[in-house]
Short mmCIF file of C-alpha atoms and ligand atoms in Angstrom, two decimals:
data_model
loop_
_atom_site.label_atom_id
_atom_site.label_comp_id
_atom_site.label_asym_id
_atom_site.label_seq_id
_atom_site.Cartn_x
_atom_site.Cartn_y
_atom_site.Cartn_z
CA MET A 1 0.10 -39.67 10.24
CA THR A 2 -3.47 -38.46 10.40
CA ARG A 3 -5.47 -35.35 9.65
CA SER A 4 -6.22 -34.81 13.31
CA LEU A 5 -2.51 -35.02 14.13
CA ALA A 6 -1.80 -32.23 11.62
CA MET A 7 -4.48 -30.10 13.21
CA ARG A 8 -3.18 -30.85 16.70
CA TYR A 9 0.30 -29.78 15.62
CA ALA A 10 -1.14 -26.57 14.16
CA THR A 11 -3.04 -25.52 17.26
CA GLY A 12 -0.10 -26.71 19.37
CA TYR A 13 2.11 -24.29 17.43
CA PHE A 14 -0.25 -21.52 18.54
CA ASP A 15 -0.55 -22.71 22.15
CA SER A 16 3.23 -23.04 22.57
CA GLY A 17 3.69 -19.30 21.90
CA ALA A 18 5.59 -19.96 18.67
CA PHE A 19 2.95 -18.26 16.54
CA HIS A 20 3.14 -15.15 18.71
CA ALA A 21 6.93 -15.16 18.52
CA ASP A 22 6.96 -15.53 14.72
CA LEU A 23 4.36 -12.81 14.25
CA ALA A 24 6.01 -10.39 16.71
CA ARG A 25 9.34 -10.75 14.90
CA ARG A 26 7.67 -10.16 11.53
CA VAL A 27 5.70 -7.13 12.72
CA GLY A 28 9.06 -5.70 13.84
CA PHE A 29 10.10 -5.27 10.19
CA ARG A 30 8.98 -1.75 9.23
CA THR A 31 7.78 -2.76 5.79
CA GLU A 32 5.94 0.47 4.96
CA GLY A 33 7.58 0.65 1.54
CA GLY A 34 11.33 1.12 2.02
CA ALA A 35 13.35 -1.18 -0.24
CA VAL A 36 15.75 -2.29 2.52
CA GLU A 37 13.00 -3.38 4.92
CA LEU A 38 10.97 -5.10 2.20
CA ARG A 39 13.95 -7.10 0.99
CA GLY A 40 14.97 -7.78 4.59
CA TYR A 41 11.56 -9.27 5.33
CA LEU A 42 11.78 -11.56 2.30
CA GLU A 43 15.38 -12.61 3.04
CA GLN A 44 15.14 -13.02 6.80
CA GLU A 45 11.56 -14.22 7.27
CA MET A 46 10.01 -15.58 4.07
CA ALA A 47 13.07 -17.34 2.60
CA PRO A 48 13.75 -19.38 5.79
CA ALA A 49 10.01 -20.19 6.08
CA ALA A 50 10.06 -21.47 2.50
CA GLU A 51 13.23 -23.49 3.17
CA ARG A 52 11.61 -25.12 6.19
CA LEU A 53 8.94 -26.28 3.73
CA GLY A 54 11.59 -27.72 1.44
CA ALA A 55 10.89 -25.04 -1.14
CA VAL A 56 13.80 -23.29 -2.82
CA PRO A 57 13.34 -19.52 -2.54
CA ARG A 58 14.38 -16.94 -5.10
CA ILE A 59 14.01 -13.20 -4.68
CA LEU A 60 13.34 -11.50 -8.00
CA ASP A 61 13.07 -7.90 -9.09
CA ASN A 62 9.70 -6.38 -9.75
CA PRO A 63 9.43 -5.90 -13.52
CA VAL A 64 8.01 -2.37 -13.26
CA CYS A 65 8.83 -1.11 -9.80
CA ALA A 66 12.37 -0.82 -8.39
CA GLY A 67 12.73 -1.73 -4.73
CA LYS A 68 9.58 -3.90 -4.64
CA PRO A 69 11.00 -7.44 -5.03
CA LEU A 70 8.99 -10.66 -5.07
CA LEU A 71 9.84 -14.00 -3.52
CA VAL A 72 9.02 -17.21 -5.35
CA ALA A 73 9.68 -20.64 -3.84
CA HIS A 74 8.76 -24.00 -5.28
CA ARG A 75 8.54 -27.49 -3.82
CA HIS A 76 7.86 -30.33 -6.23
CA GLU A 77 6.57 -33.71 -5.09
CA GLY A 78 5.24 -35.24 -8.28
CA ASP A 79 3.76 -34.49 -11.68
CA ASP A 80 0.73 -36.54 -10.72
CA ARG A 81 0.04 -34.35 -7.70
CA PRO A 82 -1.96 -31.10 -7.64
CA THR A 83 -0.07 -27.81 -7.33
CA ALA A 84 -1.18 -25.02 -5.01
CA LEU A 85 -0.01 -21.43 -5.40
CA LEU A 86 0.11 -19.65 -2.05
CA TYR A 87 0.14 -15.84 -2.06
CA GLY A 88 0.81 -13.19 0.56
CA HIS A 89 2.23 -9.68 0.86
CA ALA A 90 5.05 -8.35 3.02
CA ASP A 91 4.26 -4.65 2.80
CA VAL A 92 1.96 -2.79 5.18
CA VAL A 93 0.20 0.57 5.01
CA PRO A 94 2.05 3.44 6.79
CA ALA A 95 2.21 2.90 10.54
CA ASP A 96 0.64 6.28 11.42
CA ALA A 97 2.24 5.86 14.89
CA ARG A 98 0.76 9.00 16.44
CA GLY A 99 -2.79 7.82 15.82
CA TRP A 100 -2.39 4.65 17.92
CA ARG A 101 -3.89 4.42 21.37
CA ALA A 102 -1.53 5.01 24.32
CA GLY A 103 0.32 1.81 25.19
CA LEU A 104 0.30 0.46 21.63
CA ASP A 105 3.22 0.47 19.22
CA PRO A 106 2.66 -0.35 15.54
CA TRP A 107 6.02 -2.17 15.30
CA SER A 108 5.55 -4.64 18.13
CA VAL A 109 2.75 -7.01 19.05
CA THR A 110 0.82 -5.91 22.14
CA VAL A 111 -1.61 -8.44 23.57
CA GLU A 112 -4.78 -7.13 25.19
CA GLY A 113 -7.22 -9.93 25.90
CA THR A 114 -8.03 -11.65 22.61
CA ARG A 115 -6.62 -8.79 20.53
CA TRP A 116 -3.07 -8.72 19.25
CA TYR A 117 -2.25 -5.17 18.15
CA GLY A 118 0.44 -4.20 15.65
CA ARG A 119 0.78 -3.00 12.06
CA GLY A 120 0.41 -5.98 9.75
CA THR A 121 -1.00 -8.36 12.37
CA ALA A 122 -4.12 -8.63 10.20
CA ASP A 123 -2.92 -7.30 6.85
CA ASN A 124 -1.09 -9.42 5.88
CA LYS A 125 1.67 -10.80 8.13
CA GLY A 126 -0.67 -12.56 10.55
CA GLN A 127 -2.57 -14.17 7.70
CA HIS A 128 0.39 -15.50 5.72
CA THR A 129 2.08 -16.57 8.96
CA VAL A 130 -0.97 -18.78 9.68
CA ASN A 131 -0.78 -20.36 6.23
CA LEU A 132 2.98 -20.96 6.19
CA ALA A 133 2.85 -22.43 9.70
CA ALA A 134 -0.09 -24.70 8.84
CA LEU A 135 1.91 -26.03 5.87
CA GLU A 136 4.89 -26.71 8.10
CA GLN A 137 2.76 -28.64 10.59
CA VAL A 138 1.20 -30.72 7.80
CA LEU A 139 4.67 -31.50 6.45
CA LYS A 140 5.68 -32.70 9.90
CA ALA A 141 2.47 -34.71 10.44
CA ARG A 142 2.91 -36.43 7.06
CA GLY A 143 6.46 -37.43 7.83
CA GLY A 144 8.20 -35.01 5.47
CA SER A 145 5.78 -34.88 2.58
CA LEU A 146 2.90 -32.53 1.80
CA GLY A 147 1.22 -34.75 -0.76
CA PHE A 148 1.04 -31.89 -3.27
CA ASN A 149 3.31 -29.43 -5.07
CA LEU A 150 3.62 -25.98 -3.59
CA THR A 151 4.59 -22.61 -4.99
CA ILE A 152 4.87 -19.65 -2.64
CA LEU A 153 4.62 -16.10 -3.98
CA ILE A 154 5.16 -13.14 -1.65
CA GLU A 155 5.01 -9.64 -3.09
CA THR A 156 5.95 -6.32 -1.50
CA ALA A 157 3.74 -3.72 -3.21
CA GLU A 158 0.16 -4.82 -2.51
CA GLU A 159 -0.74 -1.72 -0.55
CA SER A 160 0.22 0.45 -3.51
CA GLY A 161 -1.98 -1.52 -5.91
CA SER A 162 0.45 -4.37 -6.76
CA PRO A 163 2.29 -2.65 -9.62
CA GLY A 164 4.14 -5.26 -11.66
CA LEU A 165 2.35 -8.27 -10.18
CA ALA A 166 0.30 -9.09 -13.27
CA GLN A 167 3.35 -8.62 -15.51
CA PHE A 168 5.45 -10.76 -13.15
CA CYS A 169 2.83 -13.52 -13.33
CA ALA A 170 2.82 -13.30 -17.11
CA GLU A 171 6.64 -13.50 -17.26
CA GLN A 172 6.83 -16.35 -14.72
CA ARG A 173 3.82 -18.23 -16.05
CA ALA A 174 5.62 -21.60 -16.16
CA GLU A 175 7.09 -21.18 -12.68
CA LEU A 176 3.73 -20.14 -11.22
CA ALA A 177 1.57 -22.70 -13.06
CA ALA A 178 -0.78 -24.31 -10.55
CA ASP A 179 -4.17 -25.93 -10.15
CA LEU A 180 -5.50 -23.42 -7.68
CA LEU A 181 -4.61 -20.32 -5.71
CA ILE A 182 -4.98 -20.42 -1.95
CA ALA A 183 -4.52 -17.07 -0.22
CA SER A 184 -5.65 -15.23 2.86
CA ASP A 185 -6.33 -11.53 3.17
CA GLY A 186 -9.24 -9.34 4.11
CA PRO A 187 -12.00 -10.06 6.63
CA ARG A 188 -14.39 -12.93 7.30
CA VAL A 189 -18.09 -12.04 7.01
CA ALA A 190 -18.18 -12.23 10.83
CA ALA A 191 -15.38 -13.00 13.27
CA GLY A 192 -16.85 -16.36 14.26
CA ARG A 193 -17.73 -17.56 10.78
CA PRO A 194 -15.08 -19.17 8.57
CA THR A 195 -15.36 -17.62 5.13
CA VAL A 196 -14.33 -18.34 1.57
CA PHE A 197 -14.42 -15.72 -1.15
CA LEU A 198 -13.75 -16.41 -4.78
CA GLY A 199 -12.87 -13.05 -6.22
CA THR A 200 -13.07 -9.37 -5.64
CA ARG A 201 -14.92 -6.25 -6.58
CA GLY A 202 -12.76 -3.99 -8.71
CA THR A 203 -12.16 -0.29 -8.26
CA ALA A 204 -12.08 2.44 -10.86
CA ASP A 205 -10.79 5.77 -9.58
CA PHE A 206 -11.75 9.06 -11.16
CA ALA A 207 -11.72 12.72 -10.22
CA LEU A 208 -14.28 15.42 -10.94
CA SER A 209 -12.96 18.91 -11.27
CA VAL A 210 -14.61 22.28 -11.78
CA ARG A 211 -12.24 25.16 -12.66
CA LEU A 212 -14.14 28.34 -13.35
CA ARG A 213 -11.73 31.04 -12.18
CA ASP A 214 -8.21 31.38 -10.77
CA ARG A 215 -9.47 32.99 -7.56
CA SER A 216 -12.58 33.36 -5.49
CA TYR A 217 -14.74 36.48 -5.42
CA GLN A 218 -16.78 38.18 -2.69
CA SER A 219 -20.40 37.05 -2.77
CA GLY A 220 -21.61 40.54 -1.76
CA SER A 221 -20.34 42.02 -5.01
CA TRP A 222 -20.62 38.99 -7.26
CA GLY A 223 -23.13 36.52 -5.81
CA GLY A 224 -25.79 36.06 -8.48
CA ALA A 225 -23.46 37.05 -11.29
CA LEU A 226 -20.86 34.30 -10.93
CA ARG A 227 -21.37 30.56 -11.05
CA ASN A 228 -20.29 28.84 -7.80
CA ALA A 229 -17.87 25.97 -8.47
CA ALA A 230 -18.85 24.13 -5.27
CA THR A 231 -22.56 24.32 -6.08
CA VAL A 232 -21.93 23.09 -9.62
CA LEU A 233 -19.83 20.17 -8.40
CA ALA A 234 -22.32 19.16 -5.70
CA ASN A 235 -25.11 19.08 -8.25
CA ALA A 236 -22.99 17.23 -10.79
CA ILE A 237 -22.31 14.52 -8.21
CA SER A 238 -25.99 14.30 -7.34
CA CYS A 239 -26.81 13.59 -10.96
CA LEU A 240 -24.39 10.62 -10.88
CA VAL A 241 -25.50 9.18 -7.55
CA ASP A 242 -28.61 10.30 -5.69
CA GLY A 243 -29.04 11.33 -2.08
CA ARG A 244 -29.66 7.76 -1.00
CA GLY A 245 -26.77 6.15 -2.81
CA GLU A 246 -28.46 4.83 -5.94
CA ILE A 247 -26.26 5.03 -9.07
CA LEU A 248 -28.03 7.06 -11.78
CA VAL A 249 -25.59 6.54 -14.67
CA PRO A 250 -26.71 3.48 -16.67
CA GLY A 251 -23.11 2.63 -17.70
CA LEU A 252 -21.95 2.43 -14.07
CA ARG A 253 -24.57 -0.11 -13.04
CA PRO A 254 -23.76 -3.84 -13.11
CA PRO A 255 -25.73 -6.53 -14.94
CA PRO A 256 -28.48 -8.20 -12.86
CA ILE A 257 -27.13 -10.35 -10.00
CA PRO A 258 -26.82 -13.96 -11.27
CA PRO A 259 -29.13 -16.43 -9.46
CA GLU A 260 -26.19 -18.51 -8.10
CA VAL A 261 -24.69 -15.37 -6.58
CA ARG A 262 -28.04 -14.42 -5.03
CA THR A 263 -28.34 -17.91 -3.56
CA ALA A 264 -24.82 -17.82 -2.13
CA LEU A 265 -25.53 -14.45 -0.50
CA ARG A 266 -28.75 -15.50 1.18
CA THR A 267 -27.15 -16.23 4.55
CA ILE A 268 -24.31 -13.71 4.45
CA PRO A 269 -24.45 -11.11 7.22
CA VAL A 270 -23.07 -7.59 6.83
CA GLY A 271 -21.83 -5.82 9.93
CA ASN A 272 -22.44 -8.37 12.70
CA ASP A 273 -19.39 -7.80 14.89
CA PRO A 274 -19.61 -5.60 18.00
CA ASP A 275 -17.42 -2.81 16.59
CA ASP A 276 -19.14 -2.69 13.22
CA PRO A 277 -21.19 0.37 12.32
CA ALA A 278 -24.97 -0.03 11.98
CA VAL A 279 -25.97 -0.88 8.40
CA ASP A 280 -28.10 1.77 6.66
CA GLU A 281 -31.08 -0.22 5.46
CA ASP A 282 -32.35 2.61 3.25
CA TRP A 283 -29.03 3.23 1.47
CA GLY A 284 -27.90 2.00 -1.95
CA GLU A 285 -29.74 0.16 -4.68
CA PRO A 286 -33.41 -0.28 -3.72
CA GLY A 287 -34.72 -3.82 -3.39
CA LEU A 288 -31.37 -5.44 -2.57
CA THR A 289 -30.23 -6.90 0.74
CA PRO A 290 -27.12 -5.41 2.36
CA ALA A 291 -25.05 -8.44 1.26
CA GLU A 292 -26.28 -8.05 -2.32
CA ARG A 293 -25.39 -4.37 -2.23
CA VAL A 294 -21.86 -5.00 -0.90
CA VAL A 295 -20.97 -8.16 -2.82
CA GLY A 296 -23.20 -8.32 -5.88
CA TRP A 297 -23.62 -4.69 -6.90
CA ASN A 298 -21.65 -1.54 -7.76
CA THR A 299 -21.27 1.46 -5.54
CA LEU A 300 -20.16 4.97 -6.47
CA GLU A 301 -18.31 6.60 -3.60
CA VAL A 302 -17.25 10.21 -3.14
CA LEU A 303 -13.94 9.87 -1.28
CA SER A 304 -13.14 13.54 -0.84
CA LEU A 305 -14.72 16.86 -1.72
CA THR A 306 -12.99 20.22 -1.53
CA ALA A 307 -13.77 23.81 -2.51
CA GLY A 308 -12.95 27.23 -1.10
CA GLU A 309 -11.22 27.52 2.27
CA PRO A 310 -13.03 25.00 4.48
CA ASP A 311 -11.69 26.52 7.72
CA ALA A 312 -12.12 30.17 6.77
CA PRO A 313 -15.08 30.70 4.44
CA PHE A 314 -15.17 34.54 4.43
CA GLY A 315 -18.08 35.10 2.09
CA GLU A 316 -16.17 34.06 -1.02
CA ILE A 317 -17.52 32.26 -4.07
CA PRO A 318 -15.01 29.49 -4.81
CA GLY A 319 -13.60 29.47 -8.32
CA THR A 320 -12.65 25.79 -8.25
CA ALA A 321 -13.97 22.57 -6.70
CA HIS A 322 -12.65 19.02 -6.74
CA ALA A 323 -13.89 15.57 -5.83
CA ARG A 324 -12.12 12.23 -5.84
CA CYS A 325 -14.47 9.34 -6.47
CA HIS A 326 -14.36 5.69 -7.25
CA LEU A 327 -16.62 2.99 -8.46
CA ARG A 328 -16.44 -0.36 -6.67
CA PHE A 329 -17.69 -2.77 -9.29
CA VAL A 330 -18.47 -6.41 -9.86
CA VAL A 331 -17.67 -8.69 -12.80
CA GLY A 332 -19.65 -7.69 -15.89
CA THR A 333 -19.22 -3.92 -15.54
CA ASP A 334 -17.68 -2.27 -18.61
CA THR A 335 -14.98 -0.13 -17.00
CA GLU A 336 -13.36 0.75 -20.33
CA ALA A 337 -16.44 2.81 -21.06
CA LEU A 338 -16.67 4.31 -17.57
CA THR A 339 -15.17 7.74 -18.28
CA ASP A 340 -17.27 8.14 -21.42
CA ALA A 341 -20.41 7.11 -19.57
CA VAL A 342 -19.80 9.70 -16.85
CA ARG A 343 -18.88 12.36 -19.43
CA MET A 344 -22.03 11.74 -21.48
CA HIS A 345 -24.27 11.73 -18.43
CA LEU A 346 -22.84 15.01 -17.14
CA ASP A 347 -23.21 16.61 -20.59
CA GLN A 348 -26.82 15.49 -20.82
CA HIS A 349 -27.51 17.13 -17.48
CA GLY A 350 -25.88 20.44 -18.33
CA PHE A 351 -22.54 19.90 -16.55
CA ARG A 352 -20.12 20.41 -19.43
CA MET A 353 -17.91 22.54 -17.19
CA VAL A 354 -17.14 19.52 -14.95
CA ASP A 355 -13.96 17.70 -16.03
CA VAL A 356 -13.75 13.93 -15.60
CA VAL A 357 -10.20 12.68 -15.00
CA PRO A 358 -9.82 8.88 -15.16
CA GLY A 359 -7.55 7.14 -12.60
CA ALA A 360 -6.33 3.64 -11.80
CA VAL A 361 -8.53 0.60 -12.46
CA LEU A 362 -8.21 -2.69 -10.58
CA PRO A 363 -10.28 -5.35 -12.38
CA ALA A 364 -13.07 -7.37 -10.73
CA THR A 365 -12.85 -11.19 -10.55
CA ARG A 366 -15.12 -14.09 -9.58
CA THR A 367 -14.39 -17.84 -9.69
CA ASP A 368 -17.36 -20.07 -10.51
CA PRO A 369 -18.83 -21.27 -7.18
CA GLY A 370 -19.33 -24.68 -8.86
CA ASP A 371 -15.60 -25.13 -9.62
CA ARG A 372 -14.28 -28.47 -8.32
CA TRP A 373 -11.55 -26.82 -6.21
CA VAL A 374 -14.11 -24.52 -4.65
CA ARG A 375 -16.22 -27.51 -3.66
CA PHE A 376 -13.08 -29.27 -2.40
CA ALA A 377 -12.16 -26.31 -0.16
CA LEU A 378 -15.70 -25.87 1.17
CA THR A 379 -15.93 -29.56 2.03
CA SER A 380 -12.59 -29.53 3.83
CA LEU A 381 -13.36 -26.41 5.87
CA GLU A 382 -16.79 -27.75 6.79
CA ARG A 383 -15.22 -31.00 7.94
CA THR A 384 -12.93 -29.08 10.31
CA ALA A 385 -15.38 -26.41 11.52
CA GLY A 386 -18.41 -28.67 11.79
CA SER A 387 -20.60 -26.30 9.77
CA PRO A 388 -20.37 -24.92 6.24
CA PRO A 389 -18.25 -21.77 5.80
CA ALA A 390 -19.78 -18.60 4.41
CA LEU A 391 -19.22 -18.49 0.64
CA LEU A 392 -18.87 -15.13 -1.08
CA PRO A 393 -18.75 -15.30 -4.88
CA ASN A 394 -16.56 -12.23 -4.53
CA PHE A 395 -15.35 -10.07 -1.70
CA GLY A 396 -16.71 -6.51 -1.39
CA GLY A 397 -13.20 -5.04 -1.34
CA SER A 398 -10.40 -5.18 -3.87
CA LEU A 399 -7.28 -7.34 -4.09
CA PRO A 400 -4.84 -8.01 -6.94
CA ASN A 401 -6.70 -11.20 -7.78
CA ASP A 402 -6.79 -10.46 -11.51
CA ALA A 403 -3.12 -11.48 -11.71
CA PHE A 404 -4.12 -14.99 -10.60
CA ALA A 405 -7.63 -15.37 -12.01
CA GLY A 406 -6.91 -13.49 -15.23
CA GLU A 407 -3.19 -13.77 -16.00
CA LEU A 408 -2.67 -17.32 -14.62
CA GLY A 409 -6.24 -18.54 -15.19
CA LEU A 410 -6.49 -20.13 -11.73
CA PRO A 411 -9.53 -20.85 -9.61
CA THR A 412 -8.88 -18.43 -6.73
CA ILE A 413 -9.82 -19.45 -3.21
CA TRP A 414 -9.40 -16.82 -0.53
CA ILE A 415 -9.77 -17.83 3.09
CA PRO A 416 -9.54 -14.70 5.25
CA HIS A 417 -8.27 -14.87 8.83
CA SER A 418 -9.35 -11.43 9.96
CA TYR A 419 -12.60 -9.59 10.61
CA SER A 420 -14.06 -6.30 9.47
CA ALA A 421 -13.36 -4.29 12.65
CA CYS A 422 -9.62 -5.16 12.66
CA ASP A 423 -8.63 -1.59 11.62
CA GLN A 424 -6.25 -3.00 9.05
CA HIS A 425 -5.52 0.33 7.35
CA ALA A 426 -5.96 2.51 10.43
CA PRO A 427 -4.26 2.92 13.81
CA ASP A 428 -4.87 0.06 16.31
CA GLU A 429 -4.76 -2.71 13.69
CA HIS A 430 -5.17 -6.07 15.40
CA LEU A 431 -5.58 -9.79 14.91
CA LEU A 432 -8.07 -11.80 16.94
CA ALA A 433 -6.12 -14.55 18.71
CA PRO A 434 -8.94 -17.14 18.85
CA LEU A 435 -9.62 -16.59 15.16
CA ALA A 436 -5.94 -17.09 14.30
CA ARG A 437 -5.84 -20.28 16.35
CA GLU A 438 -8.96 -21.61 14.65
CA ALA A 439 -7.52 -20.60 11.25
CA LEU A 440 -4.36 -22.64 11.89
CA GLY A 441 -6.53 -25.72 12.36
CA LEU A 442 -8.69 -24.97 9.32
CA MET A 443 -5.67 -24.43 7.09
CA ALA A 444 -3.88 -27.53 8.39
CA GLY A 445 -7.02 -29.54 7.59
CA LEU A 446 -7.23 -27.99 4.13
CA PHE A 447 -3.57 -28.64 3.31
CA TRP A 448 -3.86 -32.16 4.67
CA ASP A 449 -6.86 -32.80 2.43
CA LEU A 450 -5.03 -31.31 -0.55
CA GLY A 451 -2.37 -33.96 -0.05
CA GLU A 452 -5.09 -36.61 -0.24
CA ALA A 453 -6.99 -34.99 -3.10
CA GLU A 454 -7.16 -36.73 -6.40
CA ALA A 455 -4.77 -35.06 -8.78
CA PRO A 456 -6.68 -32.88 -11.21
CA HIS A 457 -7.56 -34.43 -14.51
CA ARG A 458 -6.63 -31.81 -17.02
CA VAL A 459 -8.63 -31.78 -20.20
CA ALA A 460 -6.91 -30.10 -23.14
CA GLY A 461 -8.09 -26.55 -23.65
CA GLN A 462 -9.89 -26.55 -20.36
CA GLU A 463 -7.11 -25.70 -17.94
ZN1 LIG B 1 -4.17 -3.90 3.02
#
């Protein structure tokens, strides 16, 4: 019963082909959003996996969203032991089968060299399969005990913004009470560099809309007499964010980057993998490094822009123009005031005719890098990998972490098992096999160490 035995079991699970078999079977569930497939995945894959861990699974209805059930399973070893909450999601983005390269099928795992292709291999089936398997190998290596209490939570609506998750966590607060969250999703900072992130940037969607007339008019007869909706919208956008990506609305800018975040970001690369695009050094907030711009700052993105007839512009002045935008934002940004800030800024610049339509907001989160469980996880991963993992105070993307950090008040430790060029929401999604194998060892080491960890000393009012 040793740590190295647990890790040997975990990599042995990979080398035996069992990891491939488990993942291939799970990818075969077409969990794009249909209620039958989502429930089937929970019943046929997640419930047995929980039972093998000695955790009793229950499948519960989503409080706000029919057909998007959640699985909760709990294993209790002792009140004096720490409790880990493990999270994953069963749903995947639409397969988009026609976009995949010839020879690949989104619903089966195709191995090409180190790449394992299939929808969900990276997001999120491959990642939660690593974690569940590592737990099972630790249980075996410790002779039937984990050394800690475990709660597993698998949801089925993450790709549609996790409706109901926060409410579910609030309703099941006692059941989900834990000392820390351990979860895996998203990419490492580079394929070869184990990574921990402690929170997420949030997103705030909004649309800009210019409606001047019901139809378009010929520019030969009317150009010069009629305002052009597309021109107005383009200029309105450029007063919010300039031509090199700097945000010009004071209310959309974050507070200064805290020194501990700056320090943590000093060695973080952006775009280091072969398939990554080249980073634009002269884009975004001036004076910041790429990592500071992606992790520590806000960015205003125009996601789509339409006016007129893009494929047949026959000399017409468009009467309407629309843009969908969002702000990716860090902790400390006042998103309640976002719509008002945009409205006021547009008014001040003479764009009263541009409507601002607020959309969904996913909050930003960030666990304190000095938290004892963060230090515990970093130490454990370093012990296994031989060098310190990359630490991101928050991830550049968005995840439903507010349910855990906010609703449940947990320190949230995310250990991603994918990389940024994995195409997780596009055709040709894949998992890197060597990374998955390494991740099994890292997670087995972490779960082993959690079983050895001193139980947390809870101070009243400081949970
Ligand atoms: Zn996703």
